[in-house]
CSV table of C-alpha atoms and ligand atoms in Angstrom, one decimal:
chain,number,residue,atom,x,y,z
A,194,UNK,CA,5.6,-17.9,-6.3
A,195,UNK,CA,2.5,-16.2,-7.8
A,196,UNK,CA,-0.5,-17.8,-9.1
A,197,UNK,CA,-1.5,-17.4,-12.6
A,198,UNK,CA,-4.2,-14.6,-13.1
A,199,UNK,CA,-2.5,-12.8,-9.9
A,200,UNK,CA,-2.0,-8.8,-10.0
A,201,UNK,CA,1.2,-7.0,-10.5
A,202,UNK,CA,1.5,-3.2,-9.3
A,203,UNK,CA,4.0,-1.3,-12.1
A,204,UNK,CA,4.8,2.5,-10.3
A,205,UNK,CA,5.6,4.2,-13.5
A,206,UNK,CA,3.8,4.9,-16.5
A,207,UNK,CA,6.1,5.0,-20.1
A,208,UNK,CA,7.2,2.4,-22.1
A,209,UNK,CA,9.2,0.3,-20.0
A,210,UNK,CA,6.1,-0.9,-17.6
A,211,UNK,CA,4.1,-0.9,-21.5
A,212,UNK,CA,6.6,-3.9,-21.7
A,213,UNK,CA,6.1,-5.3,-18.5
A,214,UNK,CA,2.9,-5.9,-18.8
A,215,UNK,CA,2.6,-7.1,-22.1
A,216,UNK,CA,5.1,-9.9,-21.0
A,217,UNK,CA,3.6,-10.2,-17.6
A,218,UNK,CA,0.1,-10.5,-19.6
A,219,UNK,CA,2.2,-14.0,-21.3
A,220,UNK,CA,2.6,-15.4,-18.3
A,221,UNK,CA,-0.7,-15.2,-17.1
A,222,UNK,CA,-0.6,-12.0,-15.0
A,223,UNK,CA,-2.5,-9.0,-15.0
A,224,UNK,CA,-0.8,-5.5,-14.7
A,225,UNK,CA,-2.6,-2.4,-12.9
A,226,UNK,CA,0.0,0.8,-13.0
A,227,UNK,CA,-0.1,3.8,-11.2
A,228,UNK,CA,1.5,6.8,-11.8
A,229,UNK,CA,0.2,11.3,-12.0
A,230,UNK,CA,-1.3,11.8,-14.9
A,231,UNK,CA,0.5,13.1,-18.4
A,232,UNK,CA,2.6,10.9,-20.9
A,233,UNK,CA,1.0,8.1,-19.5
A,234,UNK,CA,1.6,4.5,-22.1
A,235,UNK,CA,1.3,2.1,-19.9
A,236,UNK,CA,-2.6,2.4,-19.4
A,237,UNK,CA,-2.9,1.4,-23.2
A,238,UNK,CA,-1.7,-2.5,-22.0
A,239,UNK,CA,-2.4,-2.8,-18.5
A,240,UNK,CA,-6.4,-3.7,-17.1
A,241,UNK,CA,-6.6,-0.7,-14.7
A,242,UNK,CA,-4.4,2.4,-14.1
A,243,UNK,CA,-4.2,4.8,-11.3
A,244,UNK,CA,-3.7,8.1,-12.7
A,245,UNK,CA,-3.4,9.9,-9.6
A,246,UNK,CA,-0.2,11.8,-7.8
A,247,UNK,CA,2.3,10.4,-6.0
A,248,UNK,CA,1.7,11.9,-2.8
A,249,UNK,CA,-2.2,10.5,-3.1
A,250,UNK,CA,-2.2,7.7,0.0
A,251,UNK,CA,-6.2,6.7,-0.5
A,252,UNK,CA,-5.4,5.9,-4.4
A,253,UNK,CA,-2.3,4.1,-3.1
A,254,UNK,CA,-4.0,2.5,-0.7
A,255,UNK,CA,-6.1,1.2,-3.3
A,256,UNK,CA,-3.9,0.6,-5.6
A,257,UNK,CA,-1.6,-1.7,-3.0
A,258,UNK,CA,-4.4,-3.5,-1.9
A,259,UNK,CA,-5.5,-4.8,-5.3
A,260,UNK,CA,-1.7,-6.4,-6.5
A,261,UNK,CA,0.2,-9.5,-5.4
A,262,UNK,CA,3.4,-8.0,-6.0
A,263,UNK,CA,4.3,-4.6,-7.1
A,264,UNK,CA,7.7,-3.1,-9.0
A,265,UNK,CA,8.8,-0.1,-10.6
A,266,UNK,CA,9.7,1.0,-14.0
A,267,UNK,CA,10.7,4.2,-13.4
A,268,UNK,CA,13.9,5.1,-10.7
A,269,UNK,CA,12.3,8.3,-9.7
A,270,UNK,CA,9.2,7.0,-7.9
A,271,UNK,CA,9.5,8.9,-4.5
A,272,UNK,CA,10.5,6.8,-1.8
A,273,UNK,CA,7.4,8.0,0.4
A,274,UNK,CA,5.3,6.4,-2.2
A,275,UNK,CA,7.3,3.0,-2.4
A,276,UNK,CA,6.6,3.4,1.9
A,277,UNK,CA,3.1,2.5,1.5
A,278,UNK,CA,3.8,-1.0,-0.4
A,279,UNK,CA,3.5,-3.2,2.4
A,280,UNK,CA,6.5,-4.8,2.9
A,281,UNK,CA,6.9,-8.4,1.0
A,282,UNK,CA,5.2,-7.1,-1.6
A,283,UNK,CA,7.7,-4.8,-3.0
A,284,UNK,CA,10.7,-6.3,-5.9
A,285,UNK,CA,13.4,-5.2,-6.1
A,286,UNK,CA,13.6,-3.4,-2.3
A,287,UNK,CA,13.6,0.1,-1.3
A,288,UNK,CA,16.8,0.2,-0.8
A,289,UNK,CA,17.7,-0.3,-4.7
A,290,UNK,CA,15.8,2.7,-5.0
A,291,UNK,CA,17.3,4.8,-2.6
A,292,UNK,CA,20.8,4.1,-3.6
A,293,UNK,CA,20.2,4.5,-7.1
A,294,UNK,CA,17.9,8.4,-7.0
A,295,UNK,CA,20.9,9.9,-5.9
A,296,UNK,CA,24.2,9.9,-8.6
A,297,UNK,CA,26.6,10.3,-5.6
A,298,UNK,CA,24.9,7.9,-3.8
A,299,UNK,CA,25.4,5.1,-5.7
A,300,UNK,CA,29.0,6.2,-6.9
A,301,UNK,CA,29.7,5.7,-3.9
A,302,UNK,CA,28.4,2.4,-3.1
A,303,UNK,CA,30.2,1.1,-6.3
A,304,UNK,CA,33.5,2.3,-5.3
A,305,UNK,CA,33.2,1.2,-2.0
A,306,UNK,CA,32.2,-2.4,-3.5
A,307,UNK,CA,35.7,-1.9,-5.5
A,308,UNK,CA,34.0,-0.6,-8.8
A,309,UNK,CA,36.5,2.3,-10.2
A,310,UNK,CA,33.9,5.3,-11.1
A,311,UNK,CA,35.0,8.4,-12.6
A,312,UNK,CA,36.4,11.8,-10.1
A,313,UNK,CA,33.5,13.4,-9.1
A,314,UNK,CA,32.5,15.6,-6.3
A,315,UNK,CA,29.5,16.8,-5.0
A,316,UNK,CA,28.5,20.3,-5.7
A,317,UNK,CA,26.5,22.9,-3.9
A,318,UNK,CA,27.6,25.7,-4.2
A,319,UNK,CA,30.0,28.0,-7.0
A,320,UNK,CA,32.7,27.4,-4.9
A,321,UNK,CA,32.3,24.0,-4.7
A,322,UNK,CA,32.2,23.8,-8.4
A,323,UNK,CA,35.7,25.6,-9.0
A,324,UNK,CA,37.2,24.0,-6.5
A,325,UNK,CA,36.4,20.7,-8.3
A,326,UNK,CA,36.9,22.0,-11.3
A,327,UNK,CA,40.5,22.7,-10.4
A,328,UNK,CA,40.7,19.4,-9.2
A,329,UNK,CA,39.4,17.6,-11.3
A,330,UNK,CA,40.2,19.8,-14.9
A,331,UNK,CA,38.3,21.0,-17.7
A,332,UNK,CA,36.3,19.1,-19.8
A,333,UNK,CA,34.0,17.8,-17.8
A,334,UNK,CA,30.2,17.6,-16.3
A,335,UNK,CA,28.3,19.1,-14.2
A,336,UNK,CA,25.4,16.9,-13.3
A,337,UNK,CA,22.2,17.2,-11.3
A,338,UNK,CA,22.6,13.8,-8.2
A,339,UNK,CA,18.6,13.7,-8.7
A,340,UNK,CA,16.1,13.2,-11.0
A,341,UNK,CA,18.2,13.8,-14.5
A,342,UNK,CA,18.2,11.6,-17.0
A,343,UNK,CA,18.4,11.1,-21.3
A,344,UNK,CA,21.0,13.8,-21.0
A,345,UNK,CA,18.8,16.1,-19.0
A,346,UNK,CA,19.5,18.1,-16.0
A,347,UNK,CA,23.9,18.1,-17.2
A,348,UNK,CA,25.8,21.0,-18.7
A,349,UNK,CA,29.3,20.2,-20.7
A,350,UNK,CA,32.0,21.9,-19.1
A,351,UNK,CA,34.3,23.0,-21.2
A,352,UNK,CA,36.1,26.0,-20.1
A,353,UNK,CA,35.9,28.5,-17.2
A,354,UNK,CA,33.7,30.8,-19.6
A,355,UNK,CA,31.9,27.8,-19.5
A,356,UNK,CA,31.7,27.7,-15.9
A,357,UNK,CA,31.0,31.7,-15.5
A,358,UNK,CA,28.1,30.9,-18.4
A,359,UNK,CA,26.2,28.7,-15.8
A,360,UNK,CA,22.6,29.9,-14.4
A,361,UNK,CA,22.6,29.2,-10.7
A,362,UNK,CA,22.5,26.3,-9.5
A,363,UNK,CA,18.9,25.2,-8.7
A,364,UNK,CA,19.6,21.6,-7.1
A,365,UNK,CA,22.5,19.3,-5.5
A,366,UNK,CA,24.9,18.5,-8.3
A,367,UNK,CA,28.1,16.5,-8.6
A,368,UNK,CA,31.0,17.3,-10.7
A,369,UNK,CA,32.7,14.5,-13.0
A,370,UNK,CA,35.9,14.5,-14.5
A,371,UNK,CA,35.8,13.7,-18.6
A,372,UNK,CA,36.0,10.7,-19.0
A,373,UNK,CA,38.4,9.2,-21.7
A,374,UNK,CA,36.6,5.9,-23.1
A,375,UNK,CA,36.6,4.3,-26.3
A,376,UNK,CA,33.3,2.6,-26.1
A,377,UNK,CA,30.5,2.3,-23.8
A,378,UNK,CA,28.5,-0.5,-22.7
A,379,UNK,CA,26.1,-1.9,-20.2
A,380,UNK,CA,25.8,-4.9,-17.9
A,381,UNK,CA,22.4,-5.8,-17.6
A,382,UNK,CA,21.2,-8.5,-14.8
A,383,UNK,CA,18.4,-10.8,-13.2
A,384,UNK,CA,18.6,-11.9,-10.0
A,385,UNK,CA,15.5,-14.0,-8.2
A,386,UNK,CA,14.3,-14.4,-4.9
A,387,UNK,CA,17.0,-17.0,-4.2
A,388,UNK,CA,19.7,-15.0,-5.1
A,389,UNK,CA,20.4,-17.1,-8.4
A,390,UNK,CA,21.6,-14.7,-10.8
A,391,UNK,CA,21.7,-14.2,-15.1
A,392,UNK,CA,23.2,-12.1,-17.6
A,393,UNK,CA,22.3,-11.1,-20.8
A,394,UNK,CA,25.3,-10.6,-23.0
A,395,UNK,CA,26.9,-7.1,-23.2
A,396,UNK,CA,25.8,-4.6,-26.1
A,397,UNK,CA,28.0,-1.6,-27.5
A,398,UNK,CA,25.7,1.1,-26.6
A,399,UNK,CA,26.4,4.5,-29.1
A,400,UNK,CA,24.3,8.1,-27.0
A,401,UNK,CA,23.7,11.1,-29.4
A,402,UNK,CA,23.1,14.1,-27.6
A,403,UNK,CA,23.4,12.1,-24.4
A,404,UNK,CA,20.1,9.4,-25.1
A,405,UNK,CA,21.0,6.0,-26.1
A,406,UNK,CA,20.8,5.8,-29.9
A,407,UNK,CA,22.0,2.5,-30.7
A,408,UNK,CA,23.1,-0.9,-28.7
A,409,UNK,CA,24.8,-2.9,-30.7
A,410,UNK,CA,26.0,-7.1,-30.4
A,411,UNK,CA,28.9,-7.9,-30.8
A,412,UNK,CA,30.5,-5.5,-29.0
A,413,UNK,CA,34.0,-5.4,-30.2
A,414,UNK,CA,37.4,-6.4,-28.3
A,415,UNK,CA,37.8,-3.3,-26.0
A,416,UNK,CA,34.3,-4.3,-24.2
A,417,UNK,CA,34.3,-8.0,-24.3
A,418,UNK,CA,38.3,-8.1,-22.8
A,419,UNK,CA,35.8,-5.6,-19.6
A,420,UNK,CA,32.9,-7.8,-19.5
A,421,UNK,CA,34.0,-10.2,-17.0
A,422,UNK,CA,35.2,-7.6,-14.4
A,423,UNK,CA,32.1,-5.5,-14.9
A,424,UNK,CA,29.4,-8.1,-14.5
A,425,UNK,CA,31.5,-9.2,-11.1
A,426,UNK,CA,30.8,-5.6,-10.0
A,427,UNK,CA,27.4,-6.0,-11.0
A,428,UNK,CA,26.5,-9.2,-9.0
A,429,UNK,CA,28.3,-7.5,-5.9
A,430,UNK,CA,26.1,-4.8,-6.1
A,431,UNK,CA,22.9,-7.1,-6.8
A,432,UNK,CA,24.0,-9.2,-3.8
A,433,UNK,CA,24.5,-6.7,-1.5
A,434,UNK,CA,20.9,-5.0,-2.2
A,435,UNK,CA,19.4,-8.6,-1.9
A,436,UNK,CA,18.4,-7.5,-5.3
A,437,UNK,CA,15.3,-9.1,-7.0
A,438,UNK,CA,14.5,-8.5,-10.4
A,439,UNK,CA,16.4,-7.0,-13.3
A,440,UNK,CA,19.5,-4.3,-12.6
A,441,UNK,CA,21.5,-2.4,-15.2
A,442,UNK,CA,24.7,-1.0,-14.1
A,443,UNK,CA,26.2,1.9,-17.2
A,444,UNK,CA,29.8,1.1,-17.7
A,445,UNK,CA,32.9,3.1,-19.7
A,446,UNK,CA,35.4,0.9,-21.6
A,447,UNK,CA,38.6,2.7,-20.8
A,448,UNK,CA,42.2,1.6,-21.2
A,449,UNK,CA,42.2,1.2,-17.7
A,450,UNK,CA,39.5,-1.3,-17.7
A,451,UNK,CA,35.6,-0.3,-16.8
A,452,UNK,CA,34.6,2.6,-15.3
A,453,UNK,CA,31.1,2.8,-14.0
A,454,UNK,CA,28.9,5.6,-14.6
A,455,UNK,CA,25.1,5.1,-13.6
A,456,UNK,CA,23.3,2.0,-12.7
A,457,UNK,CA,19.2,1.7,-13.2
A,458,UNK,CA,17.6,0.2,-10.7
A,459,UNK,CA,14.9,-1.9,-13.3
A,460,UNK,CA,14.8,-3.1,-16.9
A,461,UNK,CA,17.0,-0.9,-19.3
A,462,UNK,CA,16.5,0.8,-22.9
A,463,UNK,CA,19.8,-0.6,-23.8
A,464,UNK,CA,18.0,-4.3,-23.0
A,465,UNK,CA,15.3,-4.1,-25.6
A,466,UNK,CA,17.1,-5.8,-28.2
A,467,UNK,CA,16.4,-9.0,-25.7
A,468,UNK,CA,12.8,-9.3,-26.7
A,469,UNK,CA,13.3,-10.6,-30.4
A,470,UNK,CA,17.3,-11.4,-29.8
A,471,UNK,CA,17.6,-13.2,-26.3
A,472,UNK,CA,16.0,-16.8,-25.1
A,473,UNK,CA,14.1,-14.5,-22.4
A,474,UNK,CA,13.8,-11.0,-22.8
A,475,UNK,CA,15.0,-8.9,-19.8
A,476,UNK,CA,11.1,-7.8,-19.5
A,477,UNK,CA,10.1,-11.2,-18.8
A,478,UNK,CA,13.4,-12.0,-16.9
A,479,UNK,CA,12.0,-9.5,-14.1
A,480,UNK,CA,8.3,-10.6,-14.2
A,481,UNK,CA,9.6,-14.0,-13.4
A,482,UNK,CA,11.7,-12.4,-10.6
A,483,UNK,CA,9.3,-10.4,-9.2
A,484,UNK,CA,6.6,-13.3,-9.0
A,485,UNK,CA,8.9,-15.6,-7.9
A,486,UNK,CA,8.9,-18.1,-10.7
A,487,UNK,CA,12.3,-19.7,-12.0
A,488,UNK,CA,14.5,-17.6,-14.0
A,489,UNK,CA,14.7,-17.7,-17.5
A,490,UNK,CA,17.5,-18.5,-20.3
A,491,UNK,CA,19.2,-15.8,-21.2
A,492,UNK,CA,21.1,-16.8,-23.9
A,493,UNK,CA,22.0,-14.4,-26.9
A,494,UNK,CA,20.4,-16.4,-30.0
A,495,UNK,CA,21.0,-14.4,-33.2
A,496,UNK,CA,24.6,-13.7,-34.7
A,497,UNK,CA,24.3,-10.2,-34.9
A,498,UNK,CA,22.0,-7.6,-33.1
A,499,UNK,CA,21.1,-3.7,-33.5
A,500,UNK,CA,18.5,-1.6,-31.6
A,501,UNK,CA,17.8,1.6,-32.5
A,502,UNK,CA,15.8,3.7,-31.0
A,503,UNK,CA,13.2,6.1,-32.5
A,504,UNK,CA,13.8,9.9,-31.4
A,505,UNK,CA,11.5,12.1,-31.9
A,506,UNK,CA,10.7,13.1,-35.3
A,507,UNK,CA,12.3,9.5,-36.0
A,508,UNK,CA,9.0,8.1,-35.6
A,509,UNK,CA,7.5,9.0,-38.8
A,510,UNK,CA,9.6,7.2,-41.3
A,511,UNK,CA,9.2,4.0,-39.2
A,512,UNK,CA,6.7,2.3,-41.9
A,513,UNK,CA,10.2,1.3,-43.7
A,514,UNK,CA,11.2,-0.7,-40.8
A,515,UNK,CA,8.7,-3.2,-41.8
A,516,UNK,CA,10.0,-3.8,-45.2
A,517,UNK,CA,13.1,-5.6,-43.3
A,518,UNK,CA,13.2,-9.1,-42.7
A,519,UNK,CA,14.3,-10.5,-38.6
A,520,UNK,CA,14.0,-6.8,-38.0
A,521,UNK,CA,11.4,-5.8,-35.4
A,522,UNK,CA,9.5,-2.5,-34.5
A,523,UNK,CA,8.3,-1.2,-31.4
A,524,UNK,CA,6.1,1.6,-31.0
A,525,UNK,CA,5.2,3.3,-28.0
A,526,UNK,CA,1.5,4.1,-28.1
A,527,UNK,CA,2.8,7.6,-27.3
A,528,UNK,CA,0.9,10.5,-29.9
A,529,UNK,CA,3.5,13.7,-29.7
A,530,UNK,CA,6.9,12.9,-31.0
A,531,UNK,CA,8.7,15.8,-29.1
A,532,UNK,CA,12.0,16.2,-30.1
A,533,UNK,CA,14.8,13.8,-27.3
A,534,UNK,CA,11.5,11.7,-26.9
A,535,UNK,CA,11.7,8.0,-27.3
A,536,UNK,CA,8.6,6.9,-29.6
A,537,UNK,CA,9.9,3.4,-30.3
A,538,UNK,CA,12.4,1.3,-31.4
A,539,UNK,CA,13.5,-1.1,-34.0
A,540,UNK,CA,15.7,-4.5,-33.8
A,541,UNK,CA,17.5,-6.0,-36.1
A,542,UNK,CA,18.7,-9.7,-36.4
A,543,UNK,CA,21.4,-11.3,-38.2
A,544,UNK,CA,21.1,-15.1,-37.8
B,845,LIG,P1,24.5,10.1,-17.8
B,845,LIG,O1,23.3,10.5,-18.1
B,845,LIG,O2,25.4,9.6,-16.9
B,845,LIG,O3,24.3,8.2,-18.8
B,845,LIG,O4,25.9,10.8,-19.4
B,845,LIG,C1,24.8,10.3,-20.2
B,845,LIG,C2,26.1,10.3,-20.8
B,845,LIG,O5,26.8,11.7,-21.4
B,845,LIG,C3,26.8,8.7,-21.3
B,845,LIG,O6,26.1,7.8,-21.6
B,845,LIG,C4,28.2,9.4,-21.9
B,845,LIG,O7,28.1,9.3,-23.2
B,845,LIG,C5,28.3,10.9,-21.3
B,845,LIG,N1,28.9,11.0,-20.0
B,845,LIG,C6,28.2,11.1,-19.2
B,845,LIG,N2,29.9,11.0,-18.1
B,845,LIG,C7,30.3,11.4,-18.5
B,845,LIG,C8,32.0,11.2,-18.2
B,845,LIG,N3,32.5,11.4,-16.6
B,845,LIG,N4,32.5,11.2,-18.7
B,845,LIG,C9,32.5,11.5,-20.2
B,845,LIG,N5,31.1,11.3,-21.1
B,845,LIG,C10,30.4,10.9,-20.2
């Protein structure tokens, strides 16, 4: 168990790390961040920040030597970087990152545990793509296996014409048949060092242009009917990985039951509502798990919750939320409102 005033290292410099550091501070811990320069906002609330490349072994050694425990807020931290963190100090485990960094691996991992996934195949060449499109049909989605997020590295293909118009394939990819879903939802859990697992309520998630737009509770009957089976799968994933911290699995609610889409071995945008809407937030419970503290209560404390992302220019109208009762504005300290960039979020509660 980490004593108060211990130091937690966070790999990654975005808003997730920033909110983790704020929770860690409430529990009496210091945070030190590490991320390559550019678009860093975690430094604004950390006691120190290493703005160095992922491959800078000297900086990584200095960072690791300053930390009593290390976690990440970004799942594309290279494994070579992770390997510079002394074993026993890293939570969640390396294996979680290894599985989640590759869309094909994570789908195989989950189907080996009995989960249903979208029909998919590896695509390394145009011939692979033609074969997969024939096998699973069009429309479908081509996704890069690595480094994609928020709809980046994805191409929706509706016809052979779209396939022909694609630029040359630059990276290993997968082709997924389109899942006909009724709703999307996420299962967010926290697992302690001792293996205790707690779940937050599952929100219904609505996306716009491949980016999360809103998360809602109650999630509606279609989602609620499928949460239990999705949780069973998420627990199996966490147990198999020996996971410590917050883990997110995203699902499609379909007529045949939950279909796994992807996992994030970290706190997740669809869990931001837990800051005000749950007895203990995802950020606090992640820090508790990493620090070896008892887990906090994950119960929802409102009748209804709506979390809305402020994306790009949306942020310029954020003042209006300050006039609404039981509405909580979070801005991430980003100065440039680029299109598609997550600038902040708002959580509205109905008690
Ligand atoms: P992802 O980056 O895989 O989470 O995809 C972003 C969003 O695209 C998802 O939340 C869905 O709304 C949509 N999507 C992704 N894959 C599929 C699929 N196989 N079938 C239908 N919709 C999908």
